Structure formats: C-alpha cells, structure tokens
Amino acid sequence: MKTQKLIKDPVFQLNLLLWMSKEQPPDNYRIRPVFFDLGYKIIYIEQPFAFPESTLNALADSHLDIIQKPEPEVIIGKTSEKKALYFEAKANAFDYGSSNSKQARAHLVACGPAFGEVYGPLNSCLLCYLVPGEGRDRMSGCLRNLTEELKKKGLQPGLFSSHGLALTDNKIIYSWDKSFKEHMGIDKDDAAIMSGLEEDTDPSPLVLLFSDEDCSNTENRDFYRRVVLDQVRACLLCDLHSLPLNKSYEATPSSLLLKTTDGVFQYLGRQRQKGLSQLIRAKIFDWIYSNWKVKQPGIELNGERITFTWNNMKEKEEFLDWLEGKRMKYDAGKSGEDQLMLFTNIKDNKESK
C-alpha cells in the first residue's frame, strides 16, 4: 500500500496505537512504544462503553443526537496515577455538523465523570482523537464546539486532545497538543514512531488485530483478512511441526489468536473476538477438516476445537506439505455460508460506529 494512504487507513491506525501501547524490545521495536514507555498499558480494544444509568438518563434528557454505546479504538491506563487515554481514530478530521459528531459527543461524555464510574480506580481520562496531521486544528475546533454544546445541556464532558499522523523524511511522525502534554507531564510535541519507510509499505507484519467493521474498503478488507489467516496458518504449522507422533495437539481459534497477537487478542471486545474467531473457524479449521476428515481420521473438529494426532511420519509430512501451501486454495472472501457466520452478529458495533 502507498505509505501516505496508510496513515489514513483505520486498520493501520488501530494497529499503530496497539504497538505504541505494548511492551517491545528497547532496541528492536516495530513501532516506538511511546505510551508503554510512559507507563500505560492496554485496558480494552474496541469495547463498547457502558454508560451508568444516571448518564443514560441525562443523555436522553438532553435531546442531543448522541449514541448510547460509544466504542473507542483503544483505552489504555496507568494505574499508579489513576489516568487513562481513550482513543478514537479517523481517516479525516470533521466539523461540528458532521454525522460523526453523534459519536464524538458520546466519546466526550464517556471521558468525563462517567469514566471513573465505569473504570475506577482509573478516573482521570483524556479523549484523544487521532487524524492525519494536517487535520489536528480542525479536529480540536470541532471537539471544542461539541464540548460547549454538551455543557449547555447540563452534561459533563471530559477533556480532549487532538493527535496527528504525518509522513516526513521517510518517517511516520506522531504529534499531539498541549492538553496531552499536560495530562502526561511531558515536554515533547511529537515522536518518530517508524523510520526507513519507502513509498510502498507492506503493513502485514504490523497487523495484530482486524475486523470487518474496521474497514469499509472491500479490497483492503480482503487484504487484512488474508494477513490474519496467514498469521494463524503459520502459527499452526509451527506448532504441528514440533508435534511428536502418537501425541495429540488441540487448538481453538482463540488460542491461536492469542499467540499471533502476542496476547493482545484478550483485550478485544467480546463481540469482535467472536467475529475474528469465526473467521478462523470457517476459513482454516473447516477448510482443513473438509479436505482431510476422510484421508486422516486423526484430524478431528469438534465445535471450536481442532485436534491432530499422527501415528506415522508419512501422514504428518503429507498434511504439513499441504498446509504449507503446495495445494492451498482457500480465499479470504466470504462464501454464501460464511455470510451467516462472519462478522454479522455484532449489533453493538453497528450501533456505535
């Protein structure tokens, strides 16, 4: 993908935030872990925010156009200081009159006193909107107008900050504003989080998580599906190569996704976890079982659990040669049956995005 387009891609933006929030080797990081180095850790990823009942009543009384289950990209926290950062990423900044304001109002209220009620002892939360760098001022103006509107209606919005992504001298620069510096107690205005980039950048190695709701572009969506499927297939291959004969190996979509995401999968919202697990179940487990259930009875599929047992090396090598791609023809798109299974039962996400 063109690197300039990547910084506007919602999947790429989400995964940048995740890498910035997770521990990595100090001298060999993929994305500079700016937030982790400041003491912050991942709390939730794409998890609907459940407003307290009193806040829901206040929202209804305000008669504003505002969603009731906002879903931030990521929430990270620093428990020692009871502080949190609540992220929303957008391909472009928007204005007060935009349809996105319905969501932004909810995010602002979620980061006010309501946040402490839901995520205590974390109680000091800053809403951070991430947009391409040139849109930071515009985004700040919109959030400022929405904050004033909410206060006039008797609601209690939280503080906000505008963050930017820019490509400069083959580097991705992540920038922020005064509000962020005050909340974090830092002096810097930005950080180079990636370097050595070329005009075309393959984002595959950076993808920790993906769901269809993150990507409305069909071509990009299928690309990211393929990335996740190939990551899981590679993980499965690694495990199976080391499996001794006459020993059983069991896996579920969740267990493999925990490995491929270095544990980040556990923080993903429940419905998103379900959708991603269904993708693995349909496109890898079902695909394997349909091709091998007759030829090798030692391969079994029961619900979400697939089991492998080999009694001789010939069977094992035959299967592994196949899984490594010699005859692999699975595709990342949805079949007719998959339409009923994959990423379609996420009511909360449809309501909040």
XYZ file of C-alpha atoms in Angstrom:
353
model
C 0.000 0.000 0.000
C 1.066 3.591 -0.524
C 2.509 4.776 2.759
C 0.750 8.139 2.506
C -2.593 6.320 2.320
C -1.722 4.032 5.191
C -1.768 6.838 7.744
C -5.446 7.342 6.849
C -6.282 3.638 6.956
C -8.379 2.749 10.050
C -6.853 -0.716 10.454
C -3.326 0.667 10.254
C -4.188 3.477 12.686
C -5.607 0.986 15.190
C -2.564 -1.253 14.992
C -0.185 1.686 15.375
C -1.926 2.552 18.639
C -1.669 -1.052 19.812
C 2.050 -1.278 19.079
C 2.606 2.067 20.807
C 0.879 0.632 23.901
C 2.564 -2.773 24.206
C 5.941 -3.828 25.505
C 8.660 -4.329 22.901
C 12.455 -4.801 22.950
C 14.033 -1.363 23.615
C 16.471 -1.663 20.713
C 14.339 -3.708 18.332
C 10.799 -2.357 18.387
C 8.493 -2.408 15.375
C 6.671 0.791 16.345
C 8.152 3.038 19.022
C 6.168 2.107 22.174
C 5.633 5.714 23.222
C 2.662 5.082 25.502
C 4.086 1.922 27.077
C 7.311 3.745 27.871
C 5.232 6.364 29.682
C 3.756 3.642 31.898
C 0.499 2.985 30.060
C -0.898 -0.469 29.260
C -3.819 -1.714 27.183
C -7.146 -1.932 29.045
C -9.675 -2.568 26.259
C -9.753 -2.633 22.464
C -12.967 -1.814 20.588
C -15.101 -2.463 23.653
C -18.482 -0.651 23.833
C -18.571 1.836 26.688
C -21.450 1.088 29.065
C -22.764 4.399 30.424
C -24.062 4.404 34.011
C -27.844 4.616 34.196
C -27.746 8.179 35.502
C -25.682 9.263 32.498
C -28.024 7.500 30.077
C -30.939 9.408 31.615
C -29.053 12.685 31.258
C -28.298 11.905 27.603
C -31.971 11.261 26.946
C -32.979 14.479 28.694
C -30.529 16.498 26.596
C -32.341 15.597 23.325
C -28.995 15.717 21.537
C -28.094 13.422 18.676
C -25.773 11.087 20.568
C -25.129 7.348 20.563
C -25.580 5.348 23.749
C -22.812 2.777 23.289
C -19.685 4.532 22.037
C -16.847 2.222 21.086
C -13.309 3.645 21.322
C -10.483 2.120 19.322
C -8.347 1.605 22.420
C -8.365 2.508 26.107
C -5.012 2.436 27.877
C -4.314 3.215 31.510
C -1.646 3.971 34.105
C -2.966 2.591 37.362
C -0.286 4.189 39.550
C -1.605 7.620 38.593
C -5.231 6.558 38.000
C -5.004 8.040 34.497
C -6.360 6.803 31.178
C -6.218 7.638 27.477
C -9.295 6.944 25.357
C -8.549 6.829 21.615
C -10.694 7.345 18.545
C -9.031 7.307 15.104
C -10.408 8.812 11.893
C -9.258 8.934 8.282
C -10.027 12.660 8.262
C -10.916 15.398 10.717
C -14.539 16.553 10.705
C -16.634 19.555 11.703
C -19.406 20.162 14.211
C -22.147 19.485 11.655
C -20.748 16.108 10.589
C -22.590 12.847 11.183
C -19.503 11.806 13.176
C -20.482 14.333 15.831
C -23.104 11.907 17.132
C -20.301 9.547 18.076
C -17.926 12.288 19.261
C -20.500 13.637 21.745
C -20.695 10.196 23.308
C -16.914 9.851 23.490
C -16.639 13.230 25.216
C -19.233 12.302 27.843
C -17.619 8.876 28.323
C -14.341 10.611 29.217
C -15.963 12.785 31.881
C -17.007 11.659 35.392
C -18.764 8.658 33.808
C -15.368 7.132 33.047
C -14.447 6.831 36.710
C -17.781 5.162 37.457
C -17.136 2.520 34.800
C -13.367 2.031 35.017
C -12.459 3.067 38.542
C -9.928 3.385 40.096
C -8.891 4.998 36.781
C -10.670 8.343 36.967
C -8.671 10.947 35.022
C -9.358 10.274 31.357
C -8.336 12.189 28.237
C -10.149 11.704 24.924
C -7.567 11.504 22.116
C -8.689 11.862 18.505
C -6.114 10.615 16.006
C -6.305 12.079 12.470
C -3.851 12.884 9.662
C -1.579 15.664 10.907
C -2.991 18.457 8.778
C -6.417 17.958 10.379
C -5.421 18.377 14.014
C -6.547 22.022 14.380
C -9.820 21.324 12.632
C -10.450 18.359 14.921
C -9.711 20.438 18.002
C -12.178 23.094 16.891
C -14.908 20.523 16.396
C -14.353 18.918 19.808
C -14.303 22.354 21.432
C -17.694 23.242 19.913
C -19.169 19.896 20.917
C -17.887 20.308 24.469
C -19.581 23.691 24.791
C -22.819 22.256 23.430
C -22.776 19.367 25.918
C -22.141 21.666 28.858
C -25.054 23.905 27.873
C -27.288 20.836 28.043
C -26.123 20.058 31.566
C -23.869 17.151 30.583
C -20.336 16.609 31.869
C -17.868 16.020 29.038
C -14.243 15.136 29.677
C -11.081 16.779 28.397
C -9.910 16.135 24.852
C -6.737 16.167 22.792
C -6.031 16.081 19.057
C -3.270 13.856 17.693
C -1.808 13.679 14.196
C -0.002 11.261 11.889
C 2.320 12.619 9.212
C 4.868 11.179 6.811
C 8.113 13.190 6.905
C 11.512 12.182 5.510
C 10.508 8.509 5.309
C 9.337 8.577 8.905
C 5.895 8.450 10.490
C 5.648 11.282 12.985
C 3.028 11.069 15.741
C 2.192 14.504 17.156
C -0.030 15.811 19.960
C -1.162 19.040 21.576
C -0.801 20.985 24.821
C -3.644 19.106 26.520
C -1.862 15.816 26.012
C 1.435 17.168 27.297
C -0.259 18.454 30.440
C -2.111 15.194 31.037
C 1.046 13.132 30.559
C 3.516 15.522 32.186
C 5.855 15.671 29.181
C 7.514 18.442 27.169
C 7.886 16.876 23.712
C 5.486 17.765 20.918
C 5.866 14.616 18.829
C 7.756 11.367 18.284
C 9.048 9.476 15.262
C 7.375 6.097 15.663
C 8.552 4.464 12.400
C 11.529 5.157 10.149
C 13.153 3.890 6.959
C 9.844 3.784 5.090
C 9.519 3.583 1.335
C 6.771 4.824 -0.967
C 5.061 1.446 -0.740
C 4.871 -0.136 2.705
C 3.682 -3.653 3.454
C 1.636 -3.337 6.660
C 1.306 -7.123 7.087
C 3.946 -7.524 9.832
C 2.277 -4.765 11.847
C -1.231 -6.239 11.899
C -2.124 -7.504 15.351
C -5.902 -7.273 15.071
C -8.521 -6.693 12.399
C -12.269 -6.972 11.996
C -14.557 -6.158 9.087
C -16.039 -3.210 10.977
C -12.625 -1.545 10.890
C -12.530 -1.446 7.105
C -15.244 -0.401 4.642
C -12.944 -0.727 1.608
C -13.543 -4.194 0.129
C -10.067 -4.596 -1.348
C -8.336 -3.559 1.867
C -10.685 -5.697 3.941
C -9.811 -8.827 1.980
C -6.120 -7.978 2.228
C -6.307 -7.752 6.024
C -8.324 -10.948 6.255
C -5.610 -12.705 4.301
C -2.956 -11.306 6.638
C -4.730 -12.618 9.745
C -5.424 -16.005 8.163
C -1.823 -16.417 7.055
C -0.570 -15.474 10.519
C -2.759 -18.141 12.116
C -1.822 -20.740 9.491
C 1.884 -20.064 10.115
C 1.376 -20.394 13.877
C -0.477 -23.680 13.414
C 2.279 -25.003 11.161
C 4.934 -24.141 13.727
C 3.058 -25.980 16.468
C 2.374 -29.035 14.314
C 5.957 -29.400 13.081
C 7.070 -29.976 16.680
C 4.229 -32.406 17.492
C 5.588 -35.921 18.281
C 3.930 -38.984 16.812
C 1.153 -40.588 18.882
C 0.632 -37.326 20.770
C -2.438 -35.122 20.353
C -2.428 -31.393 19.669
C -5.546 -29.278 20.261
C -6.208 -25.708 19.237
C -9.076 -23.243 19.172
C -9.317 -20.027 17.177
C -8.873 -18.076 20.407
C -5.743 -19.960 21.474
C -4.092 -19.351 18.101
C -5.135 -15.687 18.008
C -3.652 -15.164 21.462
C -0.341 -16.448 20.083
C -0.353 -14.489 16.826
C -1.258 -11.236 18.601
C 1.204 -11.712 21.463
C -1.714 -11.738 23.886
C -3.387 -8.568 22.595
C -6.461 -10.555 21.472
C -7.567 -10.921 25.106
C -8.266 -7.167 25.333
C -10.501 -7.073 22.260
C -14.225 -6.527 22.845
C -16.213 -9.747 23.210
C -18.218 -9.402 20.014
C -15.110 -8.571 17.974
C -13.386 -11.616 19.464
C -16.321 -13.715 18.366
C -16.213 -12.400 14.813
C -12.479 -12.928 14.437
C -12.724 -16.442 15.893
C -15.489 -17.276 13.424
C -13.251 -16.192 10.577
C -10.531 -18.618 11.713
C -13.051 -21.387 12.316
C -14.618 -21.055 8.862
C -11.583 -20.303 6.736
C -8.945 -22.521 8.348
C -10.477 -25.165 10.622
C -13.429 -26.023 8.364
C -11.162 -25.873 5.314
C -8.680 -28.312 6.861
C -11.343 -30.704 8.109
C -13.294 -30.819 4.848
C -10.106 -31.788 2.987
C -8.740 -34.324 5.480
C -11.545 -35.900 7.515
C -11.670 -38.940 5.224
C -7.962 -39.245 4.424
C -6.748 -38.839 8.019
C -9.160 -39.790 10.839
C -6.623 -38.438 13.328
C -7.717 -34.921 12.352
C -10.927 -34.102 14.212
C -13.066 -30.985 14.535
C -15.457 -30.636 17.442
C -17.102 -27.252 17.801
C -14.322 -24.688 18.135
C -11.610 -27.251 18.826
C -9.467 -28.931 16.189
C -7.312 -31.935 17.115
C -4.373 -33.557 15.319
C -2.906 -36.984 16.074
C -0.475 -38.806 13.785
C 0.663 -42.406 14.131
C 3.241 -42.328 11.344
C 5.553 -39.771 9.787
C 4.181 -40.225 6.287
C 0.738 -38.904 7.294
C 2.258 -35.995 9.176
C 4.530 -34.950 6.333
C 1.735 -35.285 3.783
C -0.500 -32.954 5.744
C 2.205 -30.403 6.566
C 3.314 -30.246 2.929
C -0.280 -29.454 2.005
C -0.754 -26.849 4.738
C 2.479 -25.118 3.794
C 0.802 -24.116 0.561
C 1.522 -26.611 -2.186
C -2.188 -27.104 -2.781
C -3.620 -24.331 -0.664
C -6.510 -22.595 -2.385
C -8.513 -21.088 0.433
C -9.578 -17.494 -0.132
C -10.145 -14.657 2.278
C -13.557 -13.655 0.935
C -16.942 -14.729 2.234
C -18.731 -17.719 0.803
C -22.533 -17.854 0.911
C -22.476 -19.842 4.139
C -19.872 -17.549 5.661
C -22.182 -14.594 5.170
C -24.258 -16.035 8.012
C -21.229 -16.502 10.234
C -18.534 -13.911 9.830
C -18.783 -10.508 11.460
C -22.540 -10.272 11.050
C -23.872 -10.552 14.589
C -22.176 -7.519 16.072
C -25.176 -5.390 16.966
C -23.296 -3.207 19.425
C -20.709 -2.333 16.815
C -23.289 -1.388 14.214
C -24.943 0.847 16.753
C -21.763 2.624 17.779
C -19.796 3.002 14.556
